[in-house]
Coordinates of C-alpha atoms in Angstrom, one line a residue:
X23 CA 0.0 0.0 0.0
X24 CA 1.5 3.4 -1.0
X25 CA 1.9 6.2 1.4
X26 CA -0.8 8.3 -0.2
X27 CA -3.2 5.3 -0.2
X28 CA -2.6 4.6 3.4
X29 CA -2.9 8.3 4.5
X30 CA -6.1 8.8 2.6
X31 CA -7.5 5.5 4.0
X32 CA -6.9 7.0 7.5
X33 CA -8.3 10.3 6.4
X34 CA -11.6 9.0 5.0
X35 CA -12.2 6.0 7.1
X36 CA -11.0 6.9 10.6
X37 CA -13.1 5.2 13.3
X38 CA -14.7 2.7 11.0
X39 CA -12.5 -0.2 12.2
X40 CA -14.3 -0.4 15.5
X41 CA -17.8 0.1 14.1
X42 CA -20.2 -2.9 14.0
X43 CA -22.6 -2.6 11.1
X44 CA -26.1 -4.1 11.5
X45 CA -27.7 -6.1 8.7
X46 CA -30.4 -3.4 8.1
X47 CA -32.0 -0.3 9.5
X48 CA -35.5 1.1 9.1
X49 CA -36.8 4.6 9.5
X50 CA -40.4 5.6 9.7
X51 CA -41.8 7.1 6.4
X52 CA -38.5 6.5 4.6
X53 CA -38.4 2.7 4.6
X54 CA -35.7 0.1 5.3
X55 CA -32.1 0.0 4.1
X56 CA -29.5 -2.7 3.7
X57 CA -25.8 -2.2 2.8
X58 CA -25.6 -1.5 -0.9
X59 CA -23.3 -3.5 -3.2
X60 CA -19.9 -1.8 -3.2
X61 CA -20.6 0.2 0.0
X62 CA -20.0 -0.9 3.6
X63 CA -22.2 1.2 6.0
X64 CA -25.8 1.8 6.6
X65 CA -27.3 5.4 6.7
X66 CA -27.8 7.2 9.9
X67 CA -31.2 8.5 11.1
X68 CA -32.9 11.4 9.3
X69 CA -32.9 13.2 12.7
X70 CA -29.1 12.9 12.8
X71 CA -28.6 14.0 9.2
X72 CA -31.2 16.8 9.7
X73 CA -31.8 17.7 6.1
X74 CA -33.1 21.3 5.8
X75 CA -34.5 23.3 2.9
X76 CA -34.3 27.1 2.4
X77 CA -36.4 28.8 -0.2
X78 CA -35.2 31.9 -2.0
X79 CA -37.2 34.0 -4.6
X80 CA -36.4 37.0 -6.7
X81 CA -38.5 39.2 -4.4
X82 CA -36.4 38.1 -1.4
X83 CA -33.1 37.0 -2.8
X84 CA -31.2 37.2 0.5
X85 CA -33.9 36.3 3.1
X86 CA -34.3 32.6 3.4
X87 CA -37.7 31.0 4.0
X88 CA -37.4 27.6 5.8
X89 CA -39.8 25.1 4.1
X90 CA -40.5 21.3 4.4
X91 CA -42.7 18.7 2.8
X92 CA -45.4 19.6 5.3
X93 CA -45.0 23.4 4.9
X94 CA -44.1 24.7 1.4
X95 CA -44.4 28.3 2.5
X96 CA -44.5 30.8 -0.4
X97 CA -43.4 28.3 -3.0
X98 CA -44.8 29.2 -6.4
X99 CA -45.8 26.1 -8.4
X100 CA -45.9 28.1 -11.7
X101 CA -42.2 29.0 -11.7
X102 CA -39.1 26.8 -12.3
X103 CA -37.7 24.9 -9.3
X104 CA -34.0 24.7 -8.7
X105 CA -32.4 22.7 -5.9
X106 CA -28.7 23.2 -4.9
X107 CA -27.2 20.2 -3.1
X108 CA -23.8 20.4 -1.6
X109 CA -21.3 17.6 -1.0
X110 CA -18.9 16.2 1.6
X111 CA -18.0 18.4 4.6
X112 CA -19.9 21.3 3.0
X113 CA -23.0 23.3 4.0
X114 CA -25.7 25.4 2.3
X115 CA -24.3 28.6 3.8
X116 CA -21.1 28.2 1.8
X117 CA -20.2 31.1 -0.4
X118 CA -20.5 29.1 -3.6
X119 CA -24.1 28.1 -2.7
X120 CA -25.0 31.7 -1.9
X121 CA -23.4 33.0 -5.1
X122 CA -25.1 30.4 -7.3
X123 CA -28.4 31.2 -5.7
X124 CA -28.0 34.9 -6.5
X125 CA -27.0 34.2 -10.1
X126 CA -29.9 31.9 -10.7
X127 CA -32.3 34.6 -9.4
X128 CA -30.7 37.2 -11.7
X129 CA -31.3 34.8 -14.7
X130 CA -35.0 34.2 -14.0
X131 CA -37.7 34.5 -11.5
X132 CA -37.8 31.0 -9.9
X133 CA -37.9 29.0 -6.8
X134 CA -34.3 28.3 -5.6
X135 CA -34.1 25.8 -2.8
X136 CA -30.8 25.2 -1.0
X137 CA -30.4 21.8 0.7
X138 CA -28.4 21.5 3.8
X139 CA -27.4 18.0 5.1
X140 CA -24.3 19.0 7.1
X141 CA -25.6 16.9 10.0
X142 CA -24.7 13.8 8.0
X143 CA -21.8 14.7 5.6
X144 CA -18.8 14.8 7.9
X145 CA -16.0 12.4 8.5
X146 CA -15.7 9.5 8.0
X147 CA -16.3 9.7 4.3
X148 CA -17.9 6.3 4.1
X149 CA -20.6 7.3 6.5
X150 CA -21.4 10.4 4.5
X151 CA -21.7 8.2 1.4
X152 CA -24.2 6.0 3.2
X153 CA -26.2 8.9 4.3
X154 CA -26.9 10.2 0.8
X155 CA -29.8 7.8 0.3
X156 CA -31.6 9.4 3.3
X157 CA -31.0 12.9 2.0
X158 CA -32.5 11.8 -1.3
X159 CA -35.5 10.3 0.3
X160 CA -36.3 13.5 2.2
X161 CA -35.8 15.5 -1.0
X162 CA -38.3 13.2 -2.8
X163 CA -40.8 13.9 -0.1
X164 CA -40.4 17.6 -0.7
X165 CA -40.7 17.3 -4.4
X166 CA -43.8 15.1 -4.2
X167 CA -45.4 17.7 -1.9
X168 CA -44.8 20.3 -4.6
X169 CA -46.3 18.0 -7.3
X170 CA -49.3 17.5 -5.0
X171 CA -49.6 21.3 -4.9
X172 CA -49.7 21.5 -8.7
X173 CA -46.0 21.7 -9.8
X174 CA -44.7 19.5 -12.6
X175 CA -41.6 17.2 -12.2
X176 CA -40.4 18.4 -15.6
X177 CA -39.8 21.9 -14.2
X178 CA -37.6 20.6 -11.4
X179 CA -33.8 20.9 -11.8
X180 CA -31.3 19.5 -9.2
X181 CA -27.8 20.9 -9.1
X182 CA -25.5 18.7 -7.1
X183 CA -21.8 19.0 -6.3
X184 CA -19.7 16.0 -5.4
X185 CA -21.8 13.7 -3.2
X186 CA -24.7 16.0 -4.0
X187 CA -24.6 14.8 -7.6
X188 CA -25.2 11.3 -6.5
X189 CA -27.9 12.5 -4.0
X190 CA -29.6 13.9 -7.1
X191 CA -29.3 10.6 -8.8
X192 CA -31.1 8.8 -6.0
X193 CA -33.8 11.4 -6.1
X194 CA -34.4 10.9 -9.8
X195 CA -34.2 7.1 -9.6
X196 CA -37.5 6.9 -7.7
X197 CA -39.1 10.2 -8.9
X198 CA -40.6 9.8 -12.4
X199 CA -40.0 12.5 -15.1
X200 CA -37.6 14.6 -13.1
X201 CA -36.6 17.4 -15.5
X202 CA -32.9 17.9 -15.2
X203 CA -29.8 17.0 -13.1
X204 CA -26.6 19.0 -13.3
X205 CA -23.8 17.0 -11.7
X206 CA -20.8 19.2 -10.7
X207 CA -17.7 17.0 -10.5
X208 CA -19.6 14.0 -9.1
X209 CA -17.7 12.2 -6.3
X210 CA -15.4 9.4 -7.5
X211 CA -14.2 7.7 -4.3
X212 CA -16.4 4.6 -3.6
X213 CA -18.4 5.1 -6.8
X214 CA -16.2 3.5 -9.3
X215 CA -17.0 0.0 -8.2
X216 CA -20.7 0.6 -7.4
X217 CA -23.6 -0.4 -9.6
X218 CA -25.0 2.1 -12.1
X219 CA -28.1 2.5 -10.0
X220 CA -25.9 3.6 -7.1
X221 CA -24.3 6.6 -9.0
X222 CA -25.4 9.3 -11.4
X223 CA -26.4 8.1 -14.8
X224 CA -28.5 9.3 -17.8
X225 CA -31.7 7.5 -16.6
X226 CA -32.0 9.6 -13.5
X227 CA -33.7 12.6 -15.3
X228 CA -35.0 13.7 -18.7
X229 CA -31.6 15.5 -19.1
X230 CA -28.4 14.9 -17.2
X231 CA -25.4 17.2 -17.8
X232 CA -22.1 16.8 -16.0
X233 CA -19.0 19.0 -15.5
X234 CA -15.8 17.1 -14.6
X235 CA -12.9 19.1 -13.0
X236 CA -11.1 16.7 -10.7
X237 CA -11.8 13.4 -12.4
X238 CA -9.6 10.4 -11.8
X239 CA -10.0 6.7 -11.5
X240 CA -8.4 6.6 -8.1
X241 CA -8.7 8.8 -5.0
X242 CA -4.9 9.3 -5.1
X243 CA -5.4 11.6 -8.1
X244 CA -8.7 13.3 -7.5
X245 CA -12.0 13.4 -5.8
X246 CA -14.2 13.5 -8.9
X247 CA -15.5 10.8 -11.3
X248 CA -13.7 10.8 -14.7
X249 CA -16.2 8.5 -16.5
X250 CA -19.0 10.0 -18.6
X251 CA -22.1 9.9 -16.4
X252 CA -24.7 12.0 -18.2
X253 CA -26.3 12.7 -21.6
X254 CA -23.6 15.3 -22.0
X255 CA -20.3 15.5 -20.1
X256 CA -18.1 18.6 -20.2
X257 CA -14.4 18.3 -19.5
X258 CA -12.9 21.8 -19.0
X259 CA -9.1 21.6 -19.5
X260 CA -9.4 17.8 -19.8
X261 CA -11.5 17.3 -16.7
X262 CA -8.7 16.5 -14.2
X263 CA -6.5 19.4 -13.4
X264 CA -7.6 23.1 -13.6
X265 CA -5.2 25.9 -14.5
X266 CA -5.5 27.8 -11.2
X267 CA -4.9 24.7 -9.0
X268 CA -1.5 23.4 -10.2
X269 CA -1.0 20.0 -11.8
X270 CA 0.3 17.6 -9.2
X271 CA -2.9 16.8 -7.3
X272 CA -1.3 13.7 -5.8
X273 CA 1.3 15.7 -3.9
X274 CA -1.4 18.1 -2.7
X275 CA -3.5 15.3 -1.4
X276 CA -0.5 13.7 0.3
X277 CA 0.5 16.9 2.1
X278 CA -3.0 17.7 3.0
X279 CA -3.7 14.3 4.4
X280 CA -0.6 14.4 6.5
X281 CA -1.5 17.8 7.8
X282 CA -4.9 16.5 8.8
X283 CA -3.5 13.5 10.6
X284 CA -0.8 15.5 12.4
X285 CA -3.0 18.5 13.4
X286 CA -6.5 17.2 12.8
X287 CA -7.4 20.6 11.2
X288 CA -10.2 19.3 8.9
X289 CA -11.1 22.7 7.5
X290 CA -7.6 23.6 6.3
X291 CA -7.0 20.1 4.9
X292 CA -10.3 20.0 3.0
X293 CA -9.7 23.5 1.6
X294 CA -6.2 22.8 0.3
X295 CA -7.3 19.5 -1.3
X296 CA -10.5 20.7 -3.0
X297 CA -9.3 23.3 -5.6
X298 CA -9.9 21.2 -8.7
X299 CA -13.0 19.6 -7.2
X300 CA -14.6 23.0 -6.4
X301 CA -13.8 24.4 -9.8
X302 CA -16.9 22.8 -11.2
X303 CA -19.2 24.9 -9.0
X304 CA -17.4 28.1 -10.0
X305 CA -17.6 27.3 -13.7
X306 CA -21.3 26.4 -13.4
X307 CA -22.1 29.6 -11.5
X308 CA -20.2 31.7 -14.0
X309 CA -22.0 30.1 -16.9
X310 CA -25.4 31.2 -15.7
X311 CA -25.0 34.9 -16.7
X312 CA -21.7 34.8 -18.6
X313 CA -21.1 37.0 -21.6
X314 CA -19.0 34.3 -23.2
X315 CA -20.9 31.5 -24.9
X316 CA -18.5 28.9 -23.3
X317 CA -18.7 26.5 -26.2
X318 CA -17.5 23.0 -25.8
X319 CA -16.7 20.6 -28.7
X320 CA -17.0 16.9 -29.2
X321 CA -13.5 15.3 -29.5
X322 CA -11.8 12.0 -29.0
X323 CA -9.7 13.4 -26.1
X324 CA -8.4 16.7 -24.7
X325 CA -5.0 16.5 -26.4
X326 CA -6.7 16.3 -29.8
X327 CA -8.8 19.3 -28.8
X328 CA -5.7 21.3 -27.8
X329 CA -4.1 20.5 -31.2
X330 CA -7.0 22.2 -33.0
X331 CA -8.5 19.0 -34.4
X332 CA -12.1 19.6 -33.0
X333 CA -13.3 23.0 -33.8
X334 CA -16.6 22.7 -35.7
X335 CA -20.1 23.6 -34.4
X336 CA -21.7 22.3 -37.7
X337 CA -23.7 24.3 -40.2
X338 CA -26.7 24.4 -37.8
X339 CA -24.6 25.2 -34.7
X340 CA -25.8 22.0 -33.1
X341 CA -22.5 20.1 -33.1
X342 CA -21.2 22.0 -30.0
X343 CA -22.7 23.0 -26.7
X344 CA -22.7 25.8 -24.2
X345 CA -21.1 24.3 -21.1
X346 CA -22.9 24.7 -17.8
X347 CA -26.3 26.2 -17.0
X348 CA -27.3 26.7 -20.7
X349 CA -26.5 23.2 -21.8
X350 CA -29.3 21.7 -23.9
X351 CA -30.6 18.2 -24.6
X352 CA -31.3 19.3 -28.2
X353 CA -27.6 19.9 -29.0
X354 CA -24.8 17.4 -29.5
X355 CA -24.4 14.9 -26.6
X356 CA -21.5 12.8 -25.3
X357 CA -18.0 14.0 -24.2
X358 CA -17.3 17.7 -24.9
X359 CA -14.1 19.7 -24.3
X360 CA -13.3 23.3 -23.7
X361 CA -10.7 25.6 -22.1
X362 CA -11.1 28.1 -19.2
X363 CA -9.1 31.1 -18.2
X364 CA -6.4 31.0 -15.6
X365 CA -7.9 33.6 -13.2
X366 CA -9.1 32.5 -9.7
X367 CA -12.1 34.9 -10.0
X368 CA -14.7 35.1 -12.8
X369 CA -14.9 35.3 -15.7
X370 CA -13.7 31.7 -16.2
X371 CA -14.8 31.5 -19.8
X372 CA -13.2 33.2 -22.7
X373 CA -13.2 33.0 -26.5
X374 CA -11.6 30.1 -28.3
X375 CA -9.6 30.3 -31.6
X376 CA -7.8 27.8 -33.7
X377 CA -4.4 29.1 -34.9
X378 CA -2.5 27.3 -37.7
X379 CA 1.1 28.2 -38.5
X380 CA 2.7 27.0 -41.8
X381 CA 6.5 27.2 -41.6
X382 CA 8.6 28.4 -44.6
X383 CA 12.4 27.9 -44.4
X384 CA 14.7 27.7 -47.4
X385 CA 16.8 24.8 -46.1
X386 CA 14.7 21.6 -45.8
X387 CA 17.1 20.5 -43.0
X388 CA 16.4 23.5 -40.8
X389 CA 14.5 23.0 -37.5
X390 CA 14.0 24.7 -34.2
X391 CA 12.3 24.7 -30.8
X392 CA 11.1 27.7 -28.9
X393 CA 8.3 29.6 -27.3
X394 CA 5.8 31.1 -29.8
X395 CA 3.2 33.6 -28.7
X396 CA 0.4 35.4 -30.4
X397 CA -1.1 38.9 -29.8
X398 CA -4.3 40.3 -31.3
X399 CA -4.3 44.0 -31.9
X400 CA -6.6 44.8 -29.0
X401 CA -5.0 42.5 -26.5
X402 CA -2.7 43.9 -23.8
X403 CA -0.8 40.7 -23.3
X404 CA 0.4 37.9 -25.5
X405 CA -1.2 34.4 -25.4
X406 CA 1.0 31.3 -25.4
X407 CA 0.8 29.3 -28.6
X408 CA 3.5 26.7 -28.6
X409 CA 6.1 25.7 -26.0
X410 CA 9.6 24.3 -26.3
X411 CA 8.3 20.7 -26.6
X412 CA 7.3 21.3 -30.2
X413 CA 9.9 20.7 -32.9
X414 CA 9.3 23.0 -36.0
X415 CA 10.6 21.8 -39.3
X416 CA 11.1 23.7 -42.5
X417 CA 7.7 23.0 -44.0
X418 CA 5.7 21.9 -41.0
X419 CA 2.1 22.8 -40.3
X420 CA 1.2 23.2 -36.6
X421 CA -2.3 24.0 -35.2
X422 CA -3.3 24.9 -31.6
X423 CA -6.5 25.9 -29.9
X424 CA -6.1 29.0 -27.7
X425 CA -8.3 30.9 -25.3
X426 CA -8.4 34.7 -24.8
X427 CA -10.4 36.7 -22.3
X428 CA -12.0 39.2 -24.7
X429 CA -13.5 38.8 -28.2
X430 CA -11.4 40.8 -30.7
X431 CA -13.5 43.3 -32.6
X432 CA -11.5 42.3 -35.7
X433 CA -8.8 40.0 -36.8
X434 CA -7.0 42.5 -39.0
X435 CA -3.8 42.6 -37.1
X436 CA -1.9 40.0 -35.1
X437 CA 1.7 39.7 -33.9
X438 CA 3.6 36.4 -33.7
X439 CA 6.7 36.3 -31.5
X440 CA 9.3 33.5 -31.4
X441 CA 12.0 32.9 -28.7
X442 CA 14.5 30.1 -29.5
X443 CA 14.8 27.4 -26.9
X444 CA 18.2 27.0 -25.2
X445 CA 17.2 24.1 -22.9
X446 CA 17.8 21.4 -25.5
X447 CA 21.5 20.8 -26.1
X448 CA 22.0 24.5 -25.4
X449 CA 20.1 25.2 -28.7
X450 CA 22.8 23.6 -30.9
X451 CA 21.5 22.7 -34.3
X452 CA 18.4 24.9 -33.9
X453 CA 17.7 28.0 -36.0
X454 CA 17.8 31.3 -34.3
X455 CA 15.0 32.8 -36.4
X456 CA 12.0 31.2 -38.0
X457 CA 9.7 32.2 -40.9
X458 CA 6.1 31.3 -41.5
X459 CA 4.5 31.1 -44.9
X460 CA 1.0 31.7 -43.5
X461 CA -1.0 32.2 -40.3
X462 CA -4.6 31.1 -40.2
X463 CA -7.0 32.3 -37.4
X464 CA -10.4 30.6 -37.0
X465 CA -13.0 32.1 -34.7
X466 CA -14.5 28.9 -33.1
X467 CA -17.5 30.9 -31.6
X468 CA -19.0 31.8 -35.0
X469 CA -17.0 30.1 -37.8
X470 CA -17.9 33.2 -39.8
X471 CA -14.5 34.7 -39.2
X472 CA -11.5 33.0 -40.6
X473 CA -8.5 35.0 -41.6
X474 CA -5.3 33.8 -43.4
X475 CA -2.3 36.1 -43.3

């Protein structure tokens, strides 16, 4: 067992070794439960988990109204219904839940209901996983009460992060015609070996869309689920490592797990480990009222997308999708890829372009490596195009998908800069200057603008 596996086992399953698990447990009004295949524990009582619902409306965007299945308060059955469901060690008062609530109410007059199950989502992780079925059962009671009051299941939309995505799945599994589930980096640990019915999948709602930001097949690498789980799955930056979080998630996990074990400071450890995992909620929130269309494109994998091989939206603009809130079941489905900006704060979405460089050197034996950047006439800073890993030959054609923060008003003027690499054999055998026969710029947002220089 590796160090990281051992430390994370202690982190997520502390206290389980001495726990005796009964064969089943029953709770009045919610039914009886047995350990599910792939899981080890039974859910705790609904009283312990204490699932709570807070209703927000455009007239009162800040003031919460506590509701329940027996008291729907000022719930409006004629308006859309959105439920926001947090995940492990989180709560409904978290800043991201508050921000998402406000953005939803800016978008449309609706019922926004935040779900708090912080009484049952703490360590050990395995117990929080087991408790998700109780949270889902209580949510179903609330939704059924709304249906009894005249609401339609098709107007209901569950937005769940991490374990909250799987909670949404359990709601939809036993609630016919649920309109939509948005899974925000659905939890991976303990859900790779589970049955399809025990994790988010396309059968859980009429439309299931998923954003992956910390996906990995093992907990050593990330907290999210990398597999496609919905009708459409978005993979920003490849779906595993986000640009503001660094790339070596395993080292971050190891250090955070050790800090937790040595100091037992759960809050600090969870915060440092969750950057990639939390990115999904920030992207989704930004997508609600974003000025950027945030288009994502079908592709075989992210590396192919980066190389500019997947840039078409089709003649009817139905071969690509807006990632996040404005995703549609009427557009192309499957795995879609896009890039996000590097900033910690919004906007996270920019404008994507395909840039193609055709080299033109007199000597066919000439080659070089270096850093190539591009600058549009209205940009203040250059955008990285190619790094030192790319070998340019005398007549090579190289393409790359890039992302910039602002949409250029025109493509009339661009600047290409080249800096020779000195890291490979001190630059020996590499040309100091490089010429290009042509530069092609394709606006991936509209496909109406393509300029060749």
